[in-house]
Amino acid sequence: MRPVSPSRRTVLAATAAAGAATAGTTVSATAATAASAAGESDAGARPPATAQPPTRELRALLREIDPDRIEATVRTLVSFGTRHTLSTQDDPVRGIGAARDWILAQLLSYAATSGGRMTAELQSYVQEPAPRIPTATRITNVLATLRGSVTPERVYVVSGHYDSRVTDVMDATSDAPGADDDASGVAVAMELARVMARRRPASTIVFAAVAGEEQGLYGAAHLASGLKAAGTDVQAMFTNDIVGASRADDGTSDPYTVRLFAEGVPTAETPEQAAVRRSVGGENDSPSRQLARFVRDTADNPATGMRVRVVHRRDRYRRGGDHIPFLEQGYAAARFTEPAEDFAHQHQDVRVEDGKQYGDLPEFCDFPFVARVARVNAAALWTLAQAPGAPREARILTAALTNSTQLVWARGSEPDLAGYEVVWRETTAAEWTHVIPVGDVTSHEVDLSKDNVFFGVRAVNRTGLRSPVTFPSPQA
């Protein structure tokens, strides 16, 4: 049976009912029911219509994430004294080289449990003198790659940066513990590598500890440009940077919220793409925004114990992180960060002033909170890796002026692909509010005007896992 799409009459009635209710007018029971069906009443208090409950497999994976292991990782990284990018690289117990070698040894031990599916390696290059790099410096990323068993060409990346700093960004000798910034993010990526190494994802996952972030995102830029040059199909990237504490500088605590920064206007947008975006009003529908919605769909639930607060910015105000080089290469990417930062424990010399302790020390971290952040990452990453890829070549046909909307897309090649869903929302809604199952087809007509609502398409596999949404472009 052909799926039934909403009619213009139903939606118009719902919109009118919602408007009348806002104005304080009494509406009929029929109109109120229509408004509720259209998602106009308490949509903000409910999960998105696109939400995906965690599978039994995912719940088991999330239970394995261990806050004690995360704490041990953070404390070990702190024990190297400083991990400044310009610090010593050949001392076995101090400096960035010692940290590098320890991270690699840990990832190799995880790879040994994977049955050959995971490999670990160093990725190095020499950065010639540049801002914050006074002399030619070897910068090394530490990578573990878990190869997918069904669609290995699809790649997902999760990272933290293992370099650290103090107040003077050029001080390479003073103790720079970097517990929160960013041993916490490295611990998330490493814990995910440990837990996932023994599992068999459909697509490939790269777990990265990158260097050079504090000096200018050098390690992440090298990783992203290398993936792009190789033609790698990176469908999502997450960086975890400053995810170690739940207490703000005023002492308030929010241990069950993590921020996710996701850009609207794409960093790598061409002038032609910008013109299309302006013509259709796509400022809130970039690939990174769809990725953020997917994280909410899969990871904002009791299984992770976390609320994902999506922030509609590329990063914190006039600041940046390791997802930006991926955005510059045209990849969808977003940044996880704790709910509110305490700047006394970030980019500070370790010292006591007027009885107050400064410095990025592990005693100011909340390790159960970091474990919950890791569960958020795991829920999103594992679902991405097991679900179909986001639909490609999604278009809205515009050759004829009509009050209905014709969508088309290319069929994916996944062997377990079951079909597709069309999603839509009011232009003022932040989340997708309606889902229309359309079957294993490559086109569908909805009896709603593309002038009034936003549409998207997502893929579904035989186990019921859904891809991120693709926002369609116009096609004349």
Coordinates of C-alpha atoms in Angstrom, one line a residue:
M1 CA 0.0 0.0 0.0
R2 CA 1.3 3.5 -0.9
P3 CA 2.1 5.5 2.2
V4 CA -0.3 8.2 3.0
S5 CA 1.1 11.7 3.0
P6 CA -0.4 14.6 5.0
S7 CA -2.9 16.7 3.0
R8 CA -2.7 20.5 2.7
R9 CA -6.2 20.7 4.3
T10 CA -5.0 18.8 7.4
V11 CA -1.9 21.0 7.8
L12 CA -3.8 24.2 7.1
A13 CA -6.4 23.3 9.7
A14 CA -3.6 22.5 12.2
T15 CA -1.8 25.7 11.6
A16 CA -5.0 27.7 12.0
A17 CA -5.8 25.9 15.2
A18 CA -2.4 26.6 16.6
G19 CA -2.6 30.3 15.7
A20 CA -6.0 30.6 17.2
A21 CA -4.8 29.0 20.4
T22 CA -1.9 31.4 20.6
A23 CA -4.3 34.3 20.3
G24 CA -6.4 33.0 23.2
T25 CA -9.3 32.0 21.0
T26 CA -11.3 28.9 21.8
V27 CA -10.9 26.2 19.1
S28 CA -13.0 23.2 18.3
A29 CA -11.9 19.7 19.4
T30 CA -11.4 18.7 15.8
A31 CA -9.0 21.6 15.2
A32 CA -7.2 21.0 18.4
T33 CA -6.7 17.4 17.5
A34 CA -5.4 18.4 14.1
A35 CA -3.0 20.9 15.7
S36 CA -1.7 18.1 18.0
A37 CA -1.3 15.8 15.0
A38 CA 0.7 18.4 13.2
G39 CA 3.1 18.7 16.1
E40 CA 2.1 22.3 17.0
S41 CA 1.3 21.8 20.7
D42 CA 3.9 20.3 22.9
A43 CA 6.6 19.4 20.4
G44 CA 9.3 21.0 22.4
A45 CA 8.7 18.7 25.4
R46 CA 8.9 15.5 23.3
P47 CA 11.7 13.7 21.6
P48 CA 12.0 14.6 17.9
A49 CA 9.8 12.5 15.6
T50 CA 13.0 11.1 14.1
A51 CA 14.3 9.8 17.4
Q52 CA 15.8 6.3 17.4
P53 CA 15.8 4.3 20.6
P54 CA 19.0 2.4 21.3
T55 CA 19.2 -1.2 20.2
R56 CA 20.1 -4.0 22.5
E57 CA 23.5 -4.2 20.9
L58 CA 24.1 -0.5 21.5
R59 CA 22.9 -0.7 25.1
A60 CA 25.4 -3.4 25.8
L61 CA 28.2 -1.3 24.3
L62 CA 27.3 1.7 26.4
R63 CA 27.4 -0.3 29.6
E64 CA 31.0 -1.2 28.9
I65 CA 32.2 2.4 29.0
D66 CA 34.2 2.7 32.2
P67 CA 34.7 6.0 34.1
D68 CA 37.6 4.4 36.0
R69 CA 39.5 3.6 32.8
I70 CA 38.8 7.1 31.6
E71 CA 40.2 8.6 34.8
A72 CA 43.3 6.4 34.5
T73 CA 43.8 7.6 31.0
V74 CA 43.5 11.3 32.0
R75 CA 45.9 10.9 34.9
T76 CA 48.4 9.0 32.9
L77 CA 48.5 11.8 30.2
V78 CA 48.8 14.4 33.0
S79 CA 51.8 12.4 34.4
F80 CA 53.9 13.3 31.4
G81 CA 54.3 16.8 32.8
T82 CA 53.7 18.8 29.7
R83 CA 52.4 17.7 26.3
H84 CA 53.1 21.0 24.6
T85 CA 53.6 20.5 20.8
L86 CA 57.1 22.1 21.1
S87 CA 58.1 20.0 24.1
T88 CA 60.6 17.2 24.0
Q89 CA 59.8 14.3 21.7
D90 CA 62.6 11.8 22.8
D91 CA 62.3 11.8 26.6
P92 CA 60.6 8.5 27.7
V93 CA 58.8 10.0 30.7
R94 CA 58.2 13.7 29.9
G95 CA 56.8 15.7 27.0
I96 CA 54.7 15.1 24.0
G97 CA 56.8 12.3 22.7
A98 CA 56.3 10.2 25.8
A99 CA 52.5 10.8 25.6
R100 CA 52.5 9.9 21.9
D101 CA 54.2 6.6 22.5
W102 CA 52.0 5.7 25.4
I103 CA 48.8 6.4 23.4
L104 CA 50.1 4.3 20.5
A105 CA 50.9 1.4 22.9
Q106 CA 47.3 1.5 24.3
L107 CA 45.7 1.6 20.9
L108 CA 47.9 -1.3 19.7
S109 CA 46.7 -3.3 22.7
Y110 CA 43.1 -2.6 21.8
A111 CA 43.8 -3.6 18.2
A112 CA 45.2 -6.9 19.4
T113 CA 41.7 -7.8 20.6
S114 CA 39.9 -7.0 17.3
G115 CA 40.6 -10.1 15.3
G116 CA 42.5 -8.0 12.7
R117 CA 39.8 -5.5 12.1
M118 CA 41.6 -2.6 14.0
T119 CA 45.1 -1.2 13.2
A120 CA 47.0 1.5 15.0
E121 CA 49.6 3.8 13.7
L122 CA 51.5 7.1 13.9
Q123 CA 50.8 9.8 11.3
S124 CA 53.6 12.3 11.2
Y125 CA 54.8 15.3 9.2
V126 CA 57.2 18.2 9.7
Q127 CA 55.5 21.5 10.1
E128 CA 57.7 24.3 8.8
P129 CA 57.8 27.6 10.7
A130 CA 54.4 29.1 11.0
P131 CA 52.3 31.0 13.6
R132 CA 53.1 29.5 17.0
I133 CA 55.6 27.2 15.4
P134 CA 59.0 29.0 15.5
T135 CA 61.1 26.2 14.1
A136 CA 60.4 23.1 11.9
T137 CA 58.5 20.7 14.2
R138 CA 57.4 17.1 13.8
I139 CA 53.7 16.9 14.5
T140 CA 52.3 13.4 15.1
N141 CA 48.7 12.1 15.2
V142 CA 48.0 8.7 16.8
L143 CA 45.3 6.8 14.9
A144 CA 43.3 3.6 15.4
T145 CA 41.2 2.5 12.4
L146 CA 38.4 -0.1 12.9
R147 CA 37.6 -1.3 9.4
G148 CA 33.9 -1.8 8.5
S149 CA 32.8 -5.2 7.4
V150 CA 30.0 -4.2 5.0
T151 CA 30.6 -0.7 3.7
P152 CA 34.2 0.0 4.7
E153 CA 34.5 2.9 2.2
R154 CA 32.2 5.0 4.5
V155 CA 34.3 6.5 7.3
Y156 CA 33.4 8.2 10.6
V157 CA 36.1 10.0 12.7
V158 CA 36.2 10.8 16.4
S159 CA 39.0 12.7 18.0
G160 CA 40.6 14.6 20.9
H161 CA 43.8 16.5 21.0
Y162 CA 46.7 15.3 23.2
D163 CA 48.8 18.4 23.2
S164 CA 48.5 20.9 26.1
R165 CA 49.5 24.4 27.1
V166 CA 49.7 27.0 30.0
T167 CA 49.1 30.7 30.0
D168 CA 51.9 31.5 27.5
V169 CA 51.1 29.4 24.4
M170 CA 54.8 29.3 23.5
D171 CA 55.9 27.9 26.9
A172 CA 57.0 24.4 26.1
T173 CA 58.8 23.6 29.4
S174 CA 56.5 24.4 32.3
D175 CA 54.1 21.8 33.6
A176 CA 51.0 21.8 31.5
P177 CA 48.7 19.0 32.8
G178 CA 45.9 19.6 30.3
A179 CA 43.5 17.3 32.2
D180 CA 40.3 18.8 30.8
D181 CA 41.9 20.4 27.8
D182 CA 42.2 17.9 26.3
A183 CA 43.2 14.7 28.0
S184 CA 39.4 14.3 28.6
G185 CA 38.7 14.3 24.9
V186 CA 41.6 11.9 24.1
A187 CA 40.2 9.6 26.9
V188 CA 36.8 9.6 25.2
A189 CA 38.3 8.6 21.8
M190 CA 40.5 5.9 23.4
E191 CA 37.7 4.4 25.5
L192 CA 35.5 4.2 22.4
A193 CA 38.4 2.4 20.6
R194 CA 38.8 0.0 23.4
V195 CA 35.1 -0.9 23.6
M196 CA 34.4 -1.0 19.9
A197 CA 37.6 -3.0 18.9
R198 CA 35.9 -6.3 19.8
R199 CA 32.8 -5.4 17.7
R200 CA 32.1 -5.5 14.0
P201 CA 30.8 -2.2 12.6
A202 CA 29.4 -2.1 9.1
S203 CA 31.3 1.0 8.3
T204 CA 34.8 2.2 9.2
I205 CA 35.6 4.3 12.4
V206 CA 38.8 6.2 12.9
F207 CA 39.7 7.0 16.5
A208 CA 42.3 9.9 16.6
A209 CA 44.5 11.6 19.1
V210 CA 45.8 14.6 17.3
A211 CA 48.6 17.1 18.1
G212 CA 49.2 20.8 17.4
E213 CA 45.7 21.9 18.3
E214 CA 46.8 24.6 20.7
Q215 CA 49.4 25.9 18.2
G216 CA 46.8 26.2 15.4
L217 CA 44.9 23.0 14.7
Y218 CA 47.9 21.6 12.8
G219 CA 47.4 17.9 13.5
A220 CA 43.7 17.9 12.6
A221 CA 44.4 19.9 9.5
H222 CA 46.9 17.3 8.3
L223 CA 44.5 14.5 9.0
A224 CA 41.6 16.1 7.3
S225 CA 43.6 17.2 4.2
G226 CA 45.1 13.7 3.9
L227 CA 41.6 12.1 4.0
K228 CA 40.4 14.5 1.4
A229 CA 43.4 14.0 -0.9
A230 CA 42.8 10.2 -0.7
G231 CA 39.1 10.7 -1.7
T232 CA 37.9 9.3 1.6
D233 CA 34.2 9.3 2.1
V234 CA 34.1 10.8 5.6
Q235 CA 30.4 11.2 6.4
A236 CA 30.8 12.6 9.9
M237 CA 33.5 13.8 12.3
F238 CA 33.3 14.6 16.0
T239 CA 35.9 16.3 18.1
N240 CA 35.8 16.1 21.9
D241 CA 37.5 19.1 23.3
I242 CA 37.1 20.2 27.0
V243 CA 34.6 17.5 28.0
G244 CA 36.1 16.8 31.4
A245 CA 34.2 18.9 33.9
S246 CA 30.6 19.7 34.7
R247 CA 31.1 22.6 37.1
A248 CA 31.2 26.2 35.8
D249 CA 33.3 29.1 37.1
D250 CA 30.5 30.2 39.4
G251 CA 30.3 26.8 41.1
T252 CA 27.1 25.7 39.5
S253 CA 27.0 22.2 38.1
D254 CA 25.2 20.6 35.2
P255 CA 26.5 17.0 35.0
Y256 CA 23.9 15.7 32.6
T257 CA 24.3 18.2 29.7
V258 CA 26.9 18.3 26.9
R259 CA 27.0 21.0 24.3
L260 CA 27.3 20.1 20.6
F261 CA 28.4 23.0 18.3
A262 CA 27.2 22.7 14.7
E263 CA 27.5 25.2 12.0
G264 CA 24.7 26.4 9.8
V265 CA 26.2 28.1 6.8
P266 CA 28.9 25.6 5.6
T267 CA 32.5 26.7 6.0
A268 CA 33.4 25.3 2.5
E269 CA 30.3 26.6 0.7
T270 CA 30.9 27.8 -2.8
P271 CA 29.3 31.0 -4.2
E272 CA 27.0 28.8 -6.3
Q273 CA 26.0 26.8 -3.3
A274 CA 25.4 30.0 -1.2
A275 CA 23.1 31.3 -3.9
V276 CA 21.0 28.1 -3.8
R277 CA 21.0 28.1 0.1
R278 CA 19.7 31.7 0.1
S279 CA 17.0 30.9 -2.4
V280 CA 15.6 28.0 -0.5
G281 CA 16.3 29.2 3.1
G282 CA 18.7 26.4 4.0
E283 CA 20.7 28.2 6.7
N284 CA 19.6 25.7 9.4
D285 CA 20.0 22.6 7.2
S286 CA 23.7 22.2 6.5
P287 CA 25.1 18.6 6.7
S288 CA 26.5 19.5 10.1
R289 CA 23.1 20.6 11.4
Q290 CA 21.7 17.3 10.1
L291 CA 24.5 15.5 12.0
A292 CA 23.6 17.4 15.2
R293 CA 20.0 16.4 14.8
F294 CA 21.1 12.8 14.4
V295 CA 23.1 13.0 17.6
R296 CA 20.0 14.2 19.4
D297 CA 17.9 11.4 17.8
T298 CA 20.3 8.7 18.9
A299 CA 22.1 9.9 22.0
D300 CA 19.7 12.2 24.0
N301 CA 18.0 9.5 26.0
P302 CA 18.1 7.5 29.2
A303 CA 20.6 5.0 27.8
T304 CA 23.3 7.7 27.8
G305 CA 21.9 9.7 30.7
M306 CA 22.6 12.9 28.9
R307 CA 20.9 15.9 27.4
V308 CA 22.5 17.1 24.2
R309 CA 22.3 20.9 23.9
V310 CA 22.9 21.7 20.3
V311 CA 24.4 25.2 19.8
H312 CA 23.8 26.8 16.4
R313 CA 27.4 28.0 16.0
R314 CA 30.5 26.5 14.4
D315 CA 32.2 26.8 17.8
R316 CA 32.3 28.9 20.9
Y317 CA 32.2 32.6 20.3
R318 CA 35.2 33.5 18.1
R319 CA 37.0 30.3 19.1
G320 CA 37.8 27.1 17.3
G321 CA 38.6 23.4 17.5
D322 CA 39.8 20.4 15.5
H323 CA 36.5 19.9 13.6
I324 CA 37.1 23.1 11.7
P325 CA 39.8 21.7 9.3
F326 CA 37.2 18.9 8.5
L327 CA 34.6 21.6 7.8
E328 CA 37.1 23.3 5.5
Q329 CA 37.4 20.1 3.5
G330 CA 33.6 19.9 3.1
Y331 CA 33.0 17.2 5.7
A332 CA 30.1 17.3 8.2
A333 CA 31.7 17.9 11.6
A334 CA 30.7 19.1 15.1
R335 CA 32.3 19.7 18.5
F336 CA 31.4 18.3 21.9
T337 CA 32.2 20.6 24.9
E338 CA 31.2 20.6 28.5
P339 CA 28.1 22.7 29.5
A340 CA 30.0 25.7 30.9
E341 CA 33.8 26.2 31.2
D342 CA 35.8 27.2 34.2
F343 CA 38.6 29.3 32.8
A344 CA 40.7 29.1 36.0
H345 CA 41.4 25.5 34.9
Q346 CA 42.0 26.0 31.3
H347 CA 45.1 27.6 29.6
Q348 CA 46.5 28.6 33.0
D349 CA 49.9 28.2 34.7
V350 CA 49.6 25.9 37.7
R351 CA 49.6 28.1 40.8
V352 CA 47.7 29.3 43.8
E353 CA 46.6 32.9 44.1
D354 CA 44.7 34.3 47.0
G355 CA 44.0 30.8 48.1
K356 CA 42.5 29.8 44.7
Q357 CA 44.0 26.9 42.7
Y358 CA 44.6 27.6 39.1
G359 CA 45.7 25.1 36.4
D360 CA 44.1 22.3 34.3
L361 CA 44.5 19.6 37.0
P362 CA 42.6 16.2 37.2
E363 CA 41.1 17.0 40.5
F364 CA 38.8 19.4 38.7
C365 CA 37.5 16.8 36.3
D366 CA 34.2 14.8 36.7
F367 CA 35.0 11.4 35.4
P368 CA 31.4 9.9 35.5
F369 CA 30.5 13.0 33.4
V370 CA 33.3 12.2 30.9
A371 CA 32.0 8.6 30.7
R372 CA 28.5 9.9 29.9
V373 CA 30.0 12.1 27.1
A374 CA 31.7 9.0 25.8
R375 CA 28.3 7.3 25.8
V376 CA 26.8 10.1 23.7
N377 CA 29.6 9.8 21.2
A378 CA 29.3 6.0 21.2
A379 CA 25.5 6.1 20.6
A380 CA 25.9 8.4 17.6
L381 CA 29.0 6.8 16.1
W382 CA 27.8 3.2 16.4
T383 CA 24.4 4.0 14.9
L384 CA 26.1 6.0 12.1
A385 CA 28.4 3.0 11.4
Q386 CA 25.6 0.4 11.5
A387 CA 22.9 2.4 9.7
P388 CA 22.7 3.2 5.9
G389 CA 24.5 6.2 4.6
A390 CA 22.6 9.5 4.2
P391 CA 20.8 9.6 0.9
R392 CA 22.7 11.1 -2.0
E393 CA 21.4 13.3 -4.9
A394 CA 18.3 14.3 -3.0
R395 CA 16.4 16.9 -5.0
I396 CA 13.1 18.8 -5.1
L397 CA 11.7 19.0 -8.6
T398 CA 10.9 22.6 -9.5
A399 CA 10.1 22.6 -13.2
A400 CA 6.4 22.9 -12.6
L401 CA 4.7 25.4 -10.2
T402 CA 2.4 23.3 -8.0
N403 CA 1.3 23.3 -4.4
S404 CA 2.6 19.7 -3.9
T405 CA 6.3 18.7 -3.6
Q406 CA 8.0 16.0 -5.6
L407 CA 11.2 14.6 -4.1
V408 CA 13.7 12.4 -5.8
W409 CA 17.0 10.7 -4.7
A410 CA 19.5 8.1 -5.7
R411 CA 19.2 4.6 -4.2
G412 CA 22.0 3.5 -1.9
S413 CA 24.1 0.4 -2.4
E414 CA 23.9 -1.0 1.1
P415 CA 23.0 -4.7 0.9
D416 CA 20.6 -4.4 3.9
L417 CA 18.8 -1.3 2.6
A418 CA 15.1 -1.5 3.2
G419 CA 13.8 1.8 2.0
Y420 CA 13.4 5.5 2.7
E421 CA 11.4 8.0 4.8
V422 CA 10.5 11.6 3.9
V423 CA 10.6 14.0 6.9
W424 CA 9.3 17.5 7.2
R425 CA 8.9 20.3 9.6
E426 CA 7.6 23.9 9.8
T427 CA 10.2 26.4 8.8
T428 CA 10.3 27.8 12.3
A429 CA 10.9 24.3 13.9
A430 CA 14.4 23.3 15.0
E431 CA 13.7 19.5 14.8
W432 CA 12.0 17.3 12.3
T433 CA 8.4 16.8 13.4
H434 CA 6.9 14.4 10.9
V435 CA 8.1 11.2 9.3
I436 CA 6.5 9.6 6.2
P437 CA 7.6 6.0 5.3
V438 CA 7.7 5.8 1.5
G439 CA 9.2 2.3 0.9
D440 CA 12.1 1.2 -1.3
V441 CA 11.6 3.9 -3.9
T442 CA 13.6 6.8 -5.3
S443 CA 10.8 9.4 -5.5
H444 CA 7.8 10.5 -3.6
E445 CA 5.2 13.3 -3.9
V446 CA 3.9 15.0 -0.8
D447 CA 0.7 17.0 -0.8
L448 CA 2.4 20.0 0.9
S449 CA 3.9 23.1 -0.6
K450 CA 7.7 23.4 -0.5
D451 CA 7.1 27.1 0.0
N452 CA 5.8 26.5 3.5
V453 CA 7.8 23.6 5.1
F454 CA 11.2 22.0 5.0
F455 CA 11.7 18.5 3.7
G456 CA 14.4 15.9 4.1
V457 CA 15.0 12.2 3.2
R458 CA 16.6 9.5 5.2
A459 CA 17.4 5.8 4.6
V460 CA 16.3 2.8 6.6
N461 CA 17.9 -0.7 6.8
R462 CA 16.2 -4.0 7.5
T463 CA 16.9 -3.8 11.3
G464 CA 15.2 -0.4 11.4
L465 CA 18.3 1.8 11.8
R466 CA 17.9 5.2 10.1
S467 CA 20.6 7.4 8.5
P468 CA 21.0 11.1 9.0
V469 CA 18.7 13.3 7.0
T470 CA 19.7 14.7 3.7
F471 CA 18.3 18.2 2.9
P472 CA 17.3 18.2 -0.8
S473 CA 18.5 20.8 -3.3
P474 CA 16.2 22.3 -6.0
Q475 CA 16.3 20.7 -9.5
A476 CA 14.7 22.5 -12.4

